[in-house]
Amino acid sequence: LYVRDHIIKEVPDVILNVLDSTNLERNLYLTTQLIDMDLKVIIALNMWDEFKSKGDKFDYENLGKMIGMPMVPMVASKGTGLTEVFDKIIIAFEDKEPTIRHIHINYGRRIEMAIRKIQEKINQPGNEIVTNKIAPRFLAIKLLEQDEKETERISQCKNEQEIRELALQESNVISKLRNESPETIFTDAKYGFIEGALKETYKKANIAEKISRSRIIDRVLTGRLLSYPVFLLAMWIMFQTTFLIGDYPMQWIEKGVELLGNLMERIIPEGMI
């Protein structure tokens, strides 16, 4: 909500969308919302060094072309790739970046029909105060989701009542057809789009043969035969440590309290304190 409001109020020339390369699927969800908003976006793939250390393969250039947003690897903590990111921002601002293009995420025939119908209502003359700042497609999607913020925003439209009624009607129809809330339907579609895009461009390293040391330890410690003896041994060690080793600091504390008591007896005269 905060990002959306900022974008709509400020209408930035270019958006820098910083993603965590080690968690692409989750981080690309915001990107799908930026796709709907029809904005000029550069994606910085941060923590690229950590991503490479995993051994995974990612054709980020191809994915950038697919979604119309150029991607640049970056390690912000070390300053690596920052120059390339700024160069891309400048090229994008000057409309010289060939990768940048607007695409649509296809939400299915019935939903796309509903989006078009609401878009037509939003694009009516007199609604420029809204359409000049917000992509009508994005607004139509949010109205189908019954998003409170965007429903409130269309109050600036000349045919506000028509748009509200149509959006509510279409939202209810879609909800009944799919037996789910429109918001859930759009979320699932976005994650489906991300999954499909990554399937073509992202390949995890084959680590089936490389069983890590921790996995081997887990198999031993949590196995059927050794798990209980190991657990009992761990408990015995814990209690022995508590009572045997813990006895030394306990004695130090007792000695310290005794010394402090003797000192106080000498300094403070007899009385209530």
Coordinates of C-alpha atoms in Angstrom, one line a residue:
L1 CA 0.0 0.0 0.0
Y2 CA 2.8 2.4 0.9
V3 CA 4.7 1.7 -2.3
R4 CA 1.6 2.0 -4.4
D5 CA 0.5 5.3 -2.9
H6 CA 4.0 6.7 -3.4
I7 CA 4.1 5.6 -7.0
I8 CA 0.7 7.1 -7.8
K9 CA 1.4 10.4 -6.0
E10 CA 5.0 10.9 -7.2
V11 CA 4.7 9.3 -10.7
P12 CA 8.4 8.4 -10.9
D13 CA 10.2 8.4 -14.3
V14 CA 11.9 5.1 -13.5
I15 CA 11.5 2.6 -10.7
L16 CA 14.4 0.6 -9.3
N17 CA 13.1 -2.7 -8.1
V18 CA 15.7 -4.4 -5.8
L19 CA 15.2 -8.1 -5.5
D20 CA 16.8 -10.7 -3.2
S21 CA 18.4 -13.1 -5.7
T22 CA 18.4 -15.9 -3.2
N23 CA 14.6 -15.8 -2.9
L24 CA 13.4 -15.0 -6.4
E25 CA 9.9 -16.4 -6.4
R26 CA 8.8 -14.5 -3.3
N27 CA 10.5 -11.3 -4.4
L28 CA 9.0 -11.3 -7.9
Y29 CA 5.5 -11.0 -6.6
L30 CA 5.8 -7.2 -6.2
T31 CA 7.3 -7.2 -9.7
T32 CA 4.0 -8.7 -11.1
Q33 CA 2.1 -5.8 -9.5
L34 CA 4.5 -3.3 -11.1
I35 CA 3.8 -5.1 -14.5
D36 CA 0.1 -4.4 -14.0
M37 CA 0.9 -0.7 -13.2
D38 CA 2.6 -0.3 -16.6
L39 CA 5.7 1.4 -15.3
K40 CA 9.3 1.8 -16.4
V41 CA 11.2 -0.6 -14.2
I42 CA 14.8 -1.7 -13.8
I43 CA 15.4 -4.8 -11.6
A44 CA 18.6 -5.0 -9.5
L45 CA 19.3 -8.6 -8.5
N46 CA 20.9 -8.0 -5.1
M47 CA 23.0 -10.5 -3.1
W48 CA 24.2 -12.0 -6.4
D49 CA 27.3 -13.3 -4.8
E50 CA 25.2 -15.5 -2.4
F51 CA 23.1 -16.7 -5.4
K52 CA 26.2 -17.7 -7.3
S53 CA 27.6 -19.6 -4.3
K54 CA 24.6 -21.9 -4.4
G55 CA 25.6 -23.0 -7.9
D56 CA 22.1 -22.3 -9.4
K57 CA 21.8 -21.1 -13.0
F58 CA 19.6 -18.1 -13.9
D59 CA 19.2 -16.6 -17.4
Y60 CA 18.2 -13.2 -16.0
E61 CA 18.7 -11.5 -19.4
N62 CA 16.1 -13.7 -21.0
L63 CA 13.6 -13.3 -18.1
G64 CA 14.1 -9.5 -18.3
K65 CA 13.1 -9.6 -22.0
M66 CA 10.1 -11.8 -21.2
I67 CA 8.7 -9.4 -18.6
G68 CA 9.9 -6.2 -20.2
M69 CA 12.2 -5.2 -17.3
P70 CA 16.0 -5.3 -17.7
M71 CA 17.8 -7.1 -14.8
V72 CA 21.2 -6.2 -13.5
P73 CA 23.2 -8.4 -11.0
M74 CA 24.4 -6.4 -7.9
V75 CA 26.1 -6.9 -4.5
A76 CA 25.0 -3.7 -2.7
S77 CA 27.1 -4.4 0.4
K78 CA 30.3 -4.5 -1.7
G79 CA 29.3 -1.8 -4.2
T80 CA 29.5 -4.4 -7.1
G81 CA 27.2 -3.7 -10.1
L82 CA 26.0 -0.2 -8.9
T83 CA 27.6 1.5 -11.9
E84 CA 25.8 -0.9 -14.2
V85 CA 22.5 -0.3 -12.4
F86 CA 22.8 3.5 -12.7
D87 CA 23.7 3.2 -16.4
K88 CA 20.5 1.2 -17.0
I89 CA 18.4 3.8 -15.1
I90 CA 19.8 6.6 -17.3
I91 CA 19.3 4.6 -20.5
A92 CA 15.7 3.7 -19.4
F93 CA 15.0 7.4 -18.6
E94 CA 16.2 8.4 -22.1
D95 CA 13.9 5.7 -23.6
K96 CA 16.9 3.9 -25.2
E97 CA 16.5 0.6 -23.3
P98 CA 15.2 -2.0 -25.9
T99 CA 14.2 -4.5 -23.1
I100 CA 11.6 -2.2 -21.6
R101 CA 8.1 -3.0 -22.9
H102 CA 4.7 -3.4 -21.4
I103 CA 3.3 -6.9 -21.1
H104 CA 0.1 -8.3 -19.7
I105 CA -0.2 -11.2 -17.3
N106 CA -3.1 -13.3 -18.7
Y107 CA -5.6 -14.0 -16.0
G108 CA -7.9 -16.2 -18.1
R109 CA -10.6 -15.5 -20.7
R110 CA -13.5 -14.6 -18.3
I111 CA -11.4 -12.4 -16.0
E112 CA -9.7 -10.6 -19.0
M113 CA -13.2 -9.9 -20.3
A114 CA -14.2 -8.3 -17.0
I115 CA -11.0 -6.3 -16.9
R116 CA -11.7 -4.9 -20.4
K117 CA -15.3 -4.0 -19.5
I118 CA -14.2 -2.0 -16.4
Q119 CA -11.3 -0.5 -18.3
E120 CA -13.7 0.9 -20.9
K121 CA -15.7 2.6 -18.1
I122 CA -12.5 4.0 -16.5
N123 CA -11.2 5.4 -19.8
Q124 CA -14.3 7.6 -20.3
P125 CA -13.6 11.3 -21.1
G126 CA -13.4 13.4 -17.9
N127 CA -11.5 10.7 -15.9
E128 CA -8.1 11.9 -17.0
I129 CA -7.3 13.0 -13.4
V130 CA -7.2 9.3 -12.5
T131 CA -6.0 7.7 -15.8
N132 CA -3.0 10.1 -16.2
K133 CA -1.6 8.7 -12.9
I134 CA -2.8 5.1 -12.7
A135 CA -2.9 2.5 -15.5
P136 CA -6.6 1.7 -16.1
R137 CA -5.8 -2.0 -16.3
F138 CA -4.2 -2.0 -12.8
L139 CA -7.2 0.0 -11.5
A140 CA -9.6 -2.5 -13.0
I141 CA -7.8 -5.5 -11.4
K142 CA -7.8 -3.8 -8.0
L143 CA -11.5 -3.0 -8.3
L144 CA -12.3 -6.6 -9.1
E145 CA -10.3 -7.5 -6.0
Q146 CA -12.6 -5.0 -4.2
D147 CA -9.5 -3.2 -3.0
E148 CA -10.6 -0.4 -0.6
K149 CA -7.9 2.1 -1.5
E150 CA -8.6 1.9 -5.2
T151 CA -12.4 1.8 -4.8
E152 CA -12.0 5.1 -2.8
R153 CA -9.7 6.5 -5.5
I154 CA -12.3 6.2 -8.3
S155 CA -14.4 8.8 -6.5
Q156 CA -12.6 11.3 -8.7
C157 CA -14.1 9.7 -11.8
K158 CA -17.1 11.3 -13.5
N159 CA -18.9 7.9 -13.8
E160 CA -17.9 6.7 -10.4
Q161 CA -21.2 4.9 -9.7
E162 CA -21.2 3.1 -13.0
I163 CA -17.6 1.8 -12.4
R164 CA -18.4 0.7 -8.8
E165 CA -21.5 -1.2 -9.8
L166 CA -19.9 -2.9 -12.8
A167 CA -16.8 -3.9 -10.7
L168 CA -18.9 -5.3 -7.9
Q169 CA -21.1 -7.2 -10.3
E170 CA -18.1 -8.7 -12.2
S171 CA -16.3 -9.5 -8.9
N172 CA -19.3 -11.4 -7.6
V173 CA -19.6 -13.4 -10.9
I174 CA -15.9 -14.3 -10.9
S175 CA -16.1 -15.3 -7.3
K176 CA -19.0 -17.6 -7.8
L177 CA -17.5 -19.2 -11.0
R178 CA -14.2 -20.0 -9.2
N179 CA -15.6 -20.4 -5.7
E180 CA -12.8 -18.2 -4.4
S181 CA -12.3 -14.6 -3.7
P182 CA -11.0 -12.5 -6.7
E183 CA -8.0 -11.5 -4.6
T184 CA -7.0 -15.1 -4.2
I185 CA -7.5 -15.8 -7.9
F186 CA -5.3 -12.9 -8.9
T187 CA -2.6 -13.9 -6.4
D188 CA -2.6 -17.5 -7.6
A189 CA -2.4 -16.3 -11.2
K190 CA 0.6 -14.1 -10.4
Y191 CA 2.5 -16.9 -8.7
G192 CA 1.6 -19.1 -11.6
F193 CA 3.1 -16.5 -14.0
I194 CA 6.3 -16.3 -11.8
E195 CA 6.6 -20.1 -11.7
G196 CA 6.2 -20.4 -15.4
A197 CA 8.8 -17.6 -16.1
L198 CA 11.3 -19.2 -13.7
K199 CA 10.8 -22.6 -15.2
E200 CA 12.2 -21.4 -18.5
T201 CA 15.0 -19.3 -17.0
Y202 CA 16.0 -20.7 -13.6
K203 CA 17.7 -24.1 -12.9
K204 CA 18.7 -25.3 -9.4
A205 CA 22.1 -26.9 -9.0
N206 CA 22.0 -30.7 -8.9
I207 CA 22.8 -31.4 -5.2
A208 CA 21.3 -34.9 -5.0
E209 CA 24.8 -36.4 -5.0
K210 CA 26.2 -33.9 -2.6
I211 CA 24.8 -34.8 0.8
S212 CA 25.9 -32.1 3.2
R213 CA 27.7 -32.8 6.5
S214 CA 24.7 -31.5 8.4
R215 CA 22.3 -33.9 6.6
I216 CA 24.5 -36.9 7.5
I217 CA 24.5 -35.8 11.1
D218 CA 20.7 -35.4 11.0
R219 CA 20.3 -38.9 9.7
V220 CA 22.4 -40.3 12.6
L221 CA 20.9 -38.1 15.4
T222 CA 17.3 -38.5 14.3
G223 CA 17.4 -42.1 13.1
R224 CA 15.2 -44.8 14.5
L225 CA 18.0 -46.6 16.4
L226 CA 20.2 -43.9 17.8
S227 CA 17.8 -41.0 18.3
Y228 CA 16.7 -42.0 21.9
P229 CA 20.1 -42.9 23.2
V230 CA 21.5 -39.6 21.8
F231 CA 18.7 -37.7 23.3
L232 CA 19.2 -39.3 26.8
L233 CA 23.0 -38.7 26.5
A234 CA 22.4 -35.0 25.6
M235 CA 20.0 -34.6 28.6
W236 CA 22.6 -36.3 30.9
I237 CA 25.4 -34.0 29.7
M238 CA 23.1 -31.0 30.1
F239 CA 22.3 -31.9 33.8
Q240 CA 25.9 -32.8 34.6
T241 CA 27.1 -29.5 33.1
T242 CA 24.4 -27.6 35.1
F243 CA 25.3 -29.2 38.5
L244 CA 29.0 -29.9 38.2
I245 CA 30.3 -26.9 36.2
G246 CA 27.6 -24.7 37.5
D247 CA 28.8 -25.4 41.1
Y248 CA 31.9 -23.3 40.5
P249 CA 30.2 -19.9 39.7
M250 CA 27.6 -20.7 42.4
Q251 CA 30.5 -20.8 45.0
W252 CA 32.0 -17.6 43.6
I253 CA 28.6 -15.9 44.0
E254 CA 28.3 -17.2 47.6
K255 CA 31.8 -16.0 48.4
G256 CA 31.2 -12.7 46.8
V257 CA 27.9 -12.1 48.7
E258 CA 29.7 -13.1 52.0
L259 CA 32.5 -10.6 51.3
L260 CA 30.1 -7.9 50.4
G261 CA 28.1 -8.6 53.6
N262 CA 31.2 -8.3 55.8
L263 CA 32.1 -5.1 54.1
M264 CA 28.7 -3.6 54.6
E265 CA 28.7 -4.6 58.3
R266 CA 31.9 -2.6 58.8
I267 CA 30.7 0.5 56.8
I268 CA 27.0 0.7 57.9
P269 CA 26.2 0.9 61.7
E270 CA 23.6 -1.4 63.3
G271 CA 20.0 -0.3 62.6
M272 CA 17.0 -1.0 60.4
I273 CA 19.0 -0.9 57.1

